[in-house]
Amino acid sequence: MQNLHKRLFLISKKGFAISQQDATSYGIGWKYSSDLKDIELKSDVYEIVNDYPGGFGFDLGGIEHGNTINLDTVPFNDMRKLMVEAYKNGGLVTASWHLGNPVTGGSSWDTSGTNVIPQILKGGAFHEKYRTWVKRLADFLKSVQYNNEPIPIIFRPFHEMNGSWFWWGGENVTAIDYIKLWRETVVMLRDEYNVHNLLYVYSPNKLEPQDDYMKYYPADAYVDILGIDIYDFYNTEDYVKAIKHDLKIVKEKAEERKKLYAFTETGLEKLNTENWFTEILYPNIKNTGIAWVLFWRNYTVNHFYMPYKTQLLENDLIKFSKYPETLFLKEVQQIKTKK
Ligand code: BMA
């Protein structure tokens, strides 16, 4: 883990790793298949810039149920291979966890079960169930191995907790309960289930005027990296303002603690704004000190965040990829620590 941490530090000094959720799992018009022998890893980004993203995001939602595929239909067996490939090739591996609601049995977005957290913490009626869920998560995380060692993974659970769309956030919880859930989960993973291949990321959503970035912060001992998720909802002014304002706070809070920080999710769905990468995003993230920026997934022509061949921003992505700070895989893999 120290090695990954050092690499992230070195990356943040050079620029930021351009990353994408499910970059190699699927894209527009294709899906990874383990049946195809010797298939080169595919990625929409690769088709355009002749290089893979420097970071690869995955989502573990569904592992808690013992499912064989995640909530976005990626088989966990494929995910494991793709994570190992990413690591072998010198890329970063990040994982979010859109876990279900343990009390109602619904999804992450099911906020109908009131006060879920106290019921799954120690002493709660659903605690044993939650323990089983964390055990399944732990088993998977430990099973992602290269040379018989679990690979280092940047883990970003319970994200966007300042919003109220997930059962673990906003109006559905108290900050105290959220913090307890985070800490209990970390302790369970680390001390009970022996998971030692994670760096933990705290990642609120874009700050609303009343929001305090630190409100749900579980404490320095339970967090390795600070982050934030901000999307452009076709409101450039608002997006740019939020990036400037929020990243400044993230940077400040991280630097006070000597921690790394990142732009943990962003994007413009359908990429319908000319020169979005070079003119809107880049000027606002250059020189900020973030270690990576993660674009969301390329699922369908109505839900994608990186250009694919012939898409409007194809050339803009090429231009963006040539900037010194935008680190794709070939650059990220050169950044090594001395052993
Ligand atoms: C959301 C959307 C959903 C998806 C979820 C988890 O932002 O992309 O379609 O299920 O992330 O990946």
mmCIF file of N, CA, C and O and ligand atoms in Angstrom, residues 21-22 26 58-59 70-72 96 98 109 159-160 166 231 265 269 296-297 299 303 305, ligand 1:
data_model
loop_
_atom_site.group_PDB
_atom_site.id
_atom_site.type_symbol
_atom_site.label_atom_id
_atom_site.label_comp_id
_atom_site.label_asym_id
_atom_site.label_seq_id
_atom_site.Cartn_x
_atom_site.Cartn_y
_atom_site.Cartn_z
ATOM 1 N N GLN A 21 -14.392 4.980 -15.283
ATOM 2 C CA GLN A 21 -15.157 3.877 -14.704
ATOM 3 C C GLN A 21 -15.451 2.853 -15.793
ATOM 4 O O GLN A 21 -15.892 3.225 -16.887
ATOM 5 N N ASP A 22 -15.197 1.593 -15.510
ATOM 6 C CA ASP A 22 -15.495 0.493 -16.434
ATOM 7 C C ASP A 22 -14.868 0.675 -17.820
ATOM 8 O O ASP A 22 -15.435 0.238 -18.834
ATOM 9 N N TYR A 26 -16.597 -2.418 -20.771
ATOM 10 C CA TYR A 26 -17.487 -2.238 -21.924
ATOM 11 C C TYR A 26 -17.363 -0.807 -22.408
ATOM 12 O O TYR A 26 -16.781 0.054 -21.729
ATOM 13 N N PHE A 58 -13.967 0.615 -11.045
ATOM 14 C CA PHE A 58 -14.878 -0.541 -11.045
ATOM 15 C C PHE A 58 -15.918 -0.308 -9.964
ATOM 16 O O PHE A 58 -15.704 0.518 -9.065
ATOM 17 N N ASP A 59 -17.019 -1.041 -10.031
ATOM 18 C CA ASP A 59 -18.000 -0.927 -8.946
ATOM 19 C C ASP A 59 -18.350 -2.309 -8.399
ATOM 20 O O ASP A 59 -18.642 -3.244 -9.159
ATOM 21 N N ASN A 70 -22.096 -7.640 -11.262
ATOM 22 C CA ASN A 70 -22.351 -6.442 -10.463
ATOM 23 C C ASN A 70 -23.630 -5.738 -10.932
ATOM 24 O O ASN A 70 -24.318 -6.225 -11.831
ATOM 25 N N LEU A 71 -23.942 -4.624 -10.317
ATOM 26 C CA LEU A 71 -25.224 -3.971 -10.613
ATOM 27 C C LEU A 71 -25.319 -3.479 -12.047
ATOM 28 O O LEU A 71 -26.413 -3.254 -12.553
ATOM 29 N N ASP A 72 -24.167 -3.331 -12.703
ATOM 30 C CA ASP A 72 -24.175 -2.921 -14.106
ATOM 31 C C ASP A 72 -23.834 -4.097 -15.028
ATOM 32 O O ASP A 72 -23.327 -3.905 -16.128
ATOM 33 N N SER A 96 -15.626 1.723 -6.385
ATOM 34 C CA SER A 96 -16.727 2.253 -5.586
ATOM 35 C C SER A 96 -17.610 1.057 -5.220
ATOM 36 O O SER A 96 -17.395 -0.064 -5.691
ATOM 37 N N HIS A 98 -21.647 0.482 -4.856
ATOM 38 C CA HIS A 98 -23.075 0.811 -4.796
ATOM 39 C C HIS A 98 -23.800 -0.374 -4.157
ATOM 40 O O HIS A 98 -24.515 -1.108 -4.833
ATOM 41 N N TRP A 109 -30.170 3.185 -3.952
ATOM 42 C CA TRP A 109 -31.048 4.345 -4.097
ATOM 43 C C TRP A 109 -32.363 4.166 -3.337
ATOM 44 O O TRP A 109 -33.216 5.040 -3.377
ATOM 45 N N HIS A 159 -19.927 6.861 -0.961
ATOM 46 C CA HIS A 159 -19.620 8.160 -1.559
ATOM 47 C C HIS A 159 -20.871 9.047 -1.642
ATOM 48 O O HIS A 159 -21.984 8.579 -1.478
ATOM 49 N N GLU A 160 -20.647 10.313 -1.933
ATOM 50 C CA GLU A 160 -21.721 11.306 -2.122
ATOM 51 C C GLU A 160 -22.703 11.301 -0.957
ATOM 52 O O GLU A 160 -23.919 11.406 -1.130
ATOM 53 N N PHE A 166 -28.697 8.241 -1.739
ATOM 54 C CA PHE A 166 -28.346 6.891 -1.285
ATOM 55 C C PHE A 166 -28.819 6.708 0.158
ATOM 56 O O PHE A 166 -28.900 7.682 0.910
ATOM 57 N N TYR A 231 -20.348 16.899 -11.255
ATOM 58 C CA TYR A 231 -20.712 16.718 -12.664
ATOM 59 C C TYR A 231 -21.120 18.042 -13.288
ATOM 60 O O TYR A 231 -21.578 18.949 -12.588
ATOM 61 N N GLU A 265 -14.983 11.805 -9.188
ATOM 62 C CA GLU A 265 -15.939 11.541 -10.276
ATOM 63 C C GLU A 265 -16.249 12.855 -10.951
ATOM 64 O O GLU A 265 -16.472 13.867 -10.293
ATOM 65 N N GLU A 269 -22.518 14.200 -19.239
ATOM 66 C CA GLU A 269 -23.195 13.088 -19.915
ATOM 67 C C GLU A 269 -23.486 13.449 -21.375
ATOM 68 O O GLU A 269 -23.960 14.548 -21.666
ATOM 69 N N TRP A 296 -16.959 9.104 -15.612
ATOM 70 C CA TRP A 296 -17.887 7.991 -15.406
ATOM 71 C C TRP A 296 -17.963 7.097 -16.636
ATOM 72 O O TRP A 296 -17.218 7.258 -17.594
ATOM 73 N N ARG A 297 -18.868 6.159 -16.660
ATOM 74 C CA ARG A 297 -18.821 5.033 -17.582
ATOM 75 C C ARG A 297 -19.401 5.327 -18.976
ATOM 76 O O ARG A 297 -20.218 6.222 -19.139
ATOM 77 N N TYR A 299 -21.717 3.700 -21.111
ATOM 78 C CA TYR A 299 -22.699 2.621 -21.085
ATOM 79 C C TYR A 299 -23.481 2.522 -22.392
ATOM 80 O O TYR A 299 -23.480 1.480 -23.056
ATOM 81 N N HIS A 303 -25.820 7.521 -22.254
ATOM 82 C CA HIS A 303 -25.186 7.581 -20.929
ATOM 83 C C HIS A 303 -23.708 7.226 -21.105
ATOM 84 O O HIS A 303 -23.316 6.084 -20.975
ATOM 85 N N TYR A 305 -19.460 9.194 -20.847
ATOM 86 C CA TYR A 305 -18.707 10.354 -20.343
ATOM 87 C C TYR A 305 -17.331 10.513 -20.966
ATOM 88 O O TYR A 305 -16.606 11.444 -20.635
HETATM 89 C C1 BMA B 1 -24.763 5.747 -11.924
HETATM 90 C C2 BMA B 1 -25.326 5.351 -13.268
HETATM 91 C C3 BMA B 1 -26.074 4.060 -13.053
HETATM 92 C C4 BMA B 1 -25.150 2.988 -12.457
HETATM 93 C C5 BMA B 1 -24.468 3.510 -11.207
HETATM 94 C C6 BMA B 1 -23.435 2.568 -10.664
HETATM 95 O O1 BMA B 1 -24.123 6.980 -11.998
HETATM 96 O O2 BMA B 1 -24.280 5.152 -14.191
HETATM 97 O O3 BMA B 1 -26.579 3.623 -14.286
HETATM 98 O O4 BMA B 1 -25.845 1.829 -12.143
HETATM 99 O O5 BMA B 1 -23.853 4.758 -11.487
HETATM 100 O O6 BMA B 1 -22.411 2.316 -11.564
#
